Short mmCIF file of C-alpha atoms and ligand atoms in Angstrom, two decimals:
data_model
loop_
_atom_site.label_atom_id
_atom_site.label_comp_id
_atom_site.label_asym_id
_atom_site.label_seq_id
_atom_site.Cartn_x
_atom_site.Cartn_y
_atom_site.Cartn_z
CA MET A 1 -92.10 148.36 -201.67
CA LYS A 2 -95.18 147.76 -199.53
CA ARG A 3 -93.44 144.72 -198.12
CA LEU A 4 -90.50 146.86 -197.04
CA LEU A 5 -92.73 149.30 -195.22
CA GLU A 6 -94.50 146.45 -193.44
CA GLY A 7 -91.11 144.99 -192.61
CA TYR A 8 -89.95 148.28 -191.16
CA ALA A 9 -93.04 148.48 -188.94
CA LYS A 10 -92.38 144.92 -187.78
CA PHE A 11 -88.74 145.78 -187.10
CA ARG A 12 -89.71 148.77 -184.95
CA ARG A 13 -92.20 146.66 -183.03
CA GLU A 14 -90.57 143.26 -182.73
CA ALA A 15 -86.84 143.73 -183.26
CA PHE A 16 -85.93 147.26 -182.18
CA GLU A 17 -88.02 147.47 -179.02
CA PRO A 18 -86.60 144.34 -177.33
CA ARG A 19 -83.06 145.44 -178.26
CA LYS A 20 -83.40 149.05 -177.20
CA ASP A 21 -80.54 148.85 -174.70
CA HIS A 22 -78.28 147.18 -177.25
CA PHE A 23 -78.99 149.88 -179.83
CA HIS A 24 -78.37 152.51 -177.18
CA LEU A 25 -74.89 151.06 -176.60
CA LEU A 26 -74.29 150.89 -180.34
CA SER A 27 -75.47 154.42 -181.00
CA GLU A 28 -72.04 155.92 -180.38
CA ILE A 29 -69.57 153.12 -180.96
CA GLN A 30 -69.11 149.93 -182.90
CA SER A 31 -66.61 147.22 -182.11
CA PRO A 32 -67.17 144.29 -184.47
CA GLU A 33 -64.66 141.46 -184.28
CA VAL A 34 -65.30 140.23 -187.80
CA LEU A 35 -64.97 141.70 -191.26
CA PHE A 36 -67.26 139.60 -193.45
CA ILE A 37 -66.62 139.90 -197.18
CA THR A 38 -69.26 138.27 -199.30
CA CYS A 39 -71.12 138.50 -202.59
CA ALA A 40 -73.86 141.04 -203.25
CA ASP A 41 -76.22 138.13 -204.00
CA SER A 42 -79.63 138.66 -202.39
CA ARG A 43 -79.74 135.10 -201.12
CA ILE A 44 -76.85 135.58 -198.73
CA VAL A 45 -77.99 137.15 -195.47
CA PRO A 46 -75.01 137.01 -193.08
CA ASP A 47 -76.86 138.07 -189.94
CA LEU A 48 -79.51 135.43 -190.58
CA ILE A 49 -77.06 132.64 -191.43
CA LEU A 50 -74.81 133.36 -188.46
CA GLN A 51 -77.55 134.60 -186.13
CA THR A 52 -75.52 137.70 -185.37
CA GLU A 53 -76.78 140.95 -183.93
CA PRO A 54 -76.24 144.56 -185.03
CA GLY A 55 -72.66 145.49 -184.24
CA ASP A 56 -71.26 141.97 -184.66
CA LEU A 57 -70.25 141.95 -188.31
CA PHE A 58 -68.57 144.62 -190.40
CA ILE A 59 -69.84 143.59 -193.81
CA CYS A 60 -68.41 144.23 -197.25
CA ARG A 61 -70.67 143.06 -200.05
CA VAL A 62 -69.41 143.01 -203.57
CA VAL A 63 -70.08 141.04 -206.75
CA GLY A 64 -68.19 137.75 -206.60
CA ASN A 65 -66.78 138.50 -203.11
CA VAL A 66 -63.83 139.93 -204.97
CA VAL A 67 -60.91 141.50 -203.12
CA PRO A 68 -58.69 143.39 -205.56
CA PRO A 69 -55.02 142.91 -204.67
CA ALA A 70 -53.24 145.74 -202.88
CA GLY A 71 -51.81 148.36 -205.16
CA GLU A 72 -54.79 148.45 -207.51
CA LEU A 73 -56.77 151.66 -207.74
CA PRO A 74 -58.18 152.55 -204.31
CA GLY A 75 -61.72 151.26 -204.13
CA GLY A 76 -64.51 150.45 -201.72
CA VAL A 77 -63.23 147.01 -200.83
CA SER A 78 -59.68 148.14 -200.03
CA SER A 79 -60.86 151.06 -197.96
CA THR A 80 -63.31 148.82 -196.07
CA ILE A 81 -60.46 146.45 -195.23
CA GLU A 82 -58.20 149.29 -194.16
CA TYR A 83 -60.84 150.81 -191.90
CA ALA A 84 -61.86 147.45 -190.42
CA VAL A 85 -58.28 146.55 -189.50
CA GLU A 86 -56.73 149.90 -188.63
CA VAL A 87 -59.66 151.55 -186.87
CA LEU A 88 -62.05 148.83 -185.75
CA LYS A 89 -59.25 146.32 -185.04
CA VAL A 90 -61.24 143.34 -186.29
CA ARG A 91 -59.74 139.97 -185.34
CA HIS A 92 -61.11 137.87 -188.18
CA VAL A 93 -61.64 138.43 -191.87
CA ILE A 94 -63.95 135.96 -193.58
CA VAL A 95 -64.20 135.72 -197.35
CA CYS A 96 -67.46 133.94 -198.07
CA GLY A 97 -68.45 132.64 -201.49
CA HIS A 98 -71.71 130.88 -202.20
CA SER A 99 -73.34 128.25 -204.38
CA ASP A 100 -74.82 129.27 -207.74
CA CYS A 101 -72.74 132.47 -207.79
CA GLY A 102 -73.51 134.45 -210.93
CA ALA A 103 -70.07 136.04 -210.91
CA ALA A 104 -68.36 132.68 -211.22
CA LYS A 105 -70.91 131.65 -213.84
CA ALA A 106 -70.05 134.74 -215.87
CA ALA A 107 -66.35 133.99 -215.50
CA LEU A 108 -67.08 130.64 -217.13
CA ASN A 109 -68.97 132.31 -219.95
CA ARG A 110 -67.42 135.67 -220.68
CA ASP A 111 -69.69 136.20 -223.69
CA SER A 112 -72.51 136.83 -221.23
CA LEU A 113 -70.66 140.00 -220.17
CA GLN A 114 -70.69 141.70 -223.55
CA ARG A 115 -73.11 144.41 -222.48
CA LEU A 116 -71.65 144.73 -218.98
CA PRO A 117 -68.28 146.42 -219.49
CA LEU A 118 -67.80 147.35 -215.83
CA THR A 119 -68.71 143.89 -214.59
CA GLU A 120 -66.46 142.37 -217.23
CA LYS A 121 -63.56 144.42 -215.91
CA TRP A 122 -64.38 143.64 -212.29
CA LEU A 123 -64.61 139.92 -212.92
CA ARG A 124 -61.08 139.85 -214.26
CA TYR A 125 -60.19 139.63 -210.57
CA ILE A 126 -61.77 136.17 -210.57
CA GLU A 127 -59.36 134.92 -213.24
CA SER A 128 -56.72 134.01 -210.66
CA ALA A 129 -59.22 131.50 -209.20
CA TRP A 130 -58.28 129.13 -212.02
CA ASN A 131 -54.90 128.74 -210.29
CA TYR A 132 -56.62 127.26 -207.24
CA LEU A 133 -59.09 124.96 -208.99
CA ASP A 134 -59.42 121.49 -207.45
CA PRO A 135 -57.36 119.37 -209.85
CA GLY A 136 -59.83 116.50 -209.40
CA VAL A 137 -62.82 118.34 -210.86
CA SER A 138 -64.22 117.24 -214.20
CA ARG A 139 -64.13 120.04 -216.77
CA ASP A 140 -66.89 118.23 -218.67
CA ASP A 141 -69.35 118.65 -215.84
CA PRO A 142 -70.53 122.31 -215.98
CA LYS A 143 -72.19 122.29 -212.56
CA ALA A 144 -69.23 120.67 -210.82
CA LEU A 145 -66.86 123.07 -212.60
CA HIS A 146 -68.97 126.06 -211.55
CA THR A 147 -68.98 124.93 -207.91
CA ALA A 148 -65.26 124.19 -207.98
CA LEU A 149 -64.54 127.63 -209.43
CA ILE A 150 -66.54 129.28 -206.64
CA HIS A 151 -64.51 127.36 -204.05
CA ALA A 152 -61.29 128.26 -205.86
CA ASN A 153 -62.34 131.89 -205.98
CA VAL A 154 -62.64 131.95 -202.20
CA ILE A 155 -59.00 130.86 -201.97
CA ALA A 156 -57.94 133.33 -204.68
CA GLN A 157 -59.59 136.24 -202.91
CA MET A 158 -58.07 135.19 -199.58
CA GLU A 159 -54.68 135.34 -201.27
CA ASN A 160 -55.49 138.77 -202.68
CA LEU A 161 -56.54 139.85 -199.21
CA LYS A 162 -53.16 138.85 -197.80
CA THR A 163 -51.44 141.28 -200.17
CA HIS A 164 -52.99 144.19 -198.25
CA PRO A 165 -50.34 145.54 -195.89
CA GLU A 166 -52.59 145.77 -192.83
CA ILE A 167 -53.68 142.14 -193.31
CA ALA A 168 -50.11 140.94 -193.90
CA ARG A 169 -49.02 142.75 -190.75
CA GLY A 170 -51.90 141.27 -188.73
CA LEU A 171 -51.06 137.77 -189.92
CA THR A 172 -47.38 138.23 -189.13
CA TYR A 173 -48.00 139.46 -185.61
CA GLY A 174 -50.93 137.16 -184.88
CA THR A 175 -53.56 139.82 -184.43
CA ILE A 176 -55.72 138.67 -187.32
CA GLN A 177 -56.98 135.47 -188.87
CA VAL A 178 -58.19 135.09 -192.44
CA HIS A 179 -60.87 132.50 -193.20
CA GLY A 180 -62.42 131.23 -196.42
CA TRP A 181 -65.99 130.01 -196.38
CA TYR A 182 -68.44 128.60 -198.88
CA TYR A 183 -72.16 128.88 -198.19
CA ASP A 184 -74.60 126.49 -199.84
CA ILE A 185 -77.96 128.14 -200.48
CA LEU A 186 -79.83 124.86 -200.95
CA THR A 187 -78.71 123.20 -197.73
CA GLY A 188 -77.94 126.25 -195.58
CA THR A 189 -74.54 124.78 -194.75
CA ILE A 190 -71.10 126.36 -194.61
CA GLU A 191 -67.76 124.82 -195.52
CA ALA A 192 -64.46 126.32 -194.39
CA TRP A 193 -61.13 126.17 -196.18
CA ASP A 194 -58.77 124.02 -194.14
CA GLN A 195 -55.30 125.15 -195.10
CA LYS A 196 -53.64 122.13 -193.49
CA ALA A 197 -55.89 119.55 -195.12
CA ARG A 198 -56.02 121.61 -198.33
CA ARG A 199 -59.74 121.13 -198.72
CA PHE A 200 -63.03 122.63 -197.66
CA VAL A 201 -64.51 120.95 -194.58
CA PRO A 202 -67.89 121.40 -192.86
CA LEU A 203 -67.66 124.43 -190.58
CA GLU A 204 -68.65 122.27 -187.60
CA GLU A 205 -65.50 120.21 -188.14
CA PHE A 206 -63.21 123.14 -188.72
CA VAL A 207 -60.66 123.54 -185.97
CA LEU A 208 -58.71 126.75 -185.63
CA PRO A 209 -55.03 125.85 -185.84
CA GLU A 210 -53.20 126.32 -182.56
CA GLU A 211 -50.72 128.78 -184.01
CA ALA A 212 -53.65 130.93 -185.01
CA ILE A 213 -54.63 131.79 -181.46
CA LEU A 214 -54.74 135.53 -181.54
CA ALA A 215 -52.56 138.02 -179.77
CA PRO A 216 -54.43 140.44 -177.49
CA ARG A 217 -56.55 143.06 -179.25
CA SER A 218 -54.60 146.28 -179.31
ZN1 LIG B 301 -72.38 135.60 -206.02
#
């Protein structure tokens, strides 16, 4: 706790003061272009990884970067998506998984969830990831399987995302793009799902498809 208080003092001194004007602008309105959906894992710090400033990212953090499909009980994730698209008019939605994800690990070993009934229920949304597993991965290699399931889960949750009416509409009319990323904690690198190549590629090499150039922000 002491560390947090020291951090707050440092923020006031070194981060807030130089950005005073920016915070003044943000004090009455936000206009982020990106909805960033990622895991609750403490090792993922979007604003650090992407060097973004307050107001840049609308962030939804949830165990396993799960996006329940539309039509399920209304929950925090669905309402965050709805608000981001309908009110904030975000242009991009990024689903970002990460290496060593405990949610995917638990999905591989459901016995570990015996005393976590809510988590067990929540992680049922990861089950559809098996449909997107890289067919080349060895099921005898636990680490490779874990990593492949995390990648597959990014695709699965992107597909779930597309079932939300506001996302489907945005994709149809070219006002929104959906992206799938994988962040590696060890190397600090990001891979992006390349729909055309049907594989994850380093983010530096990822090229937005021409047809994905967005219509004007309404
Ligand atoms: Zn995770």
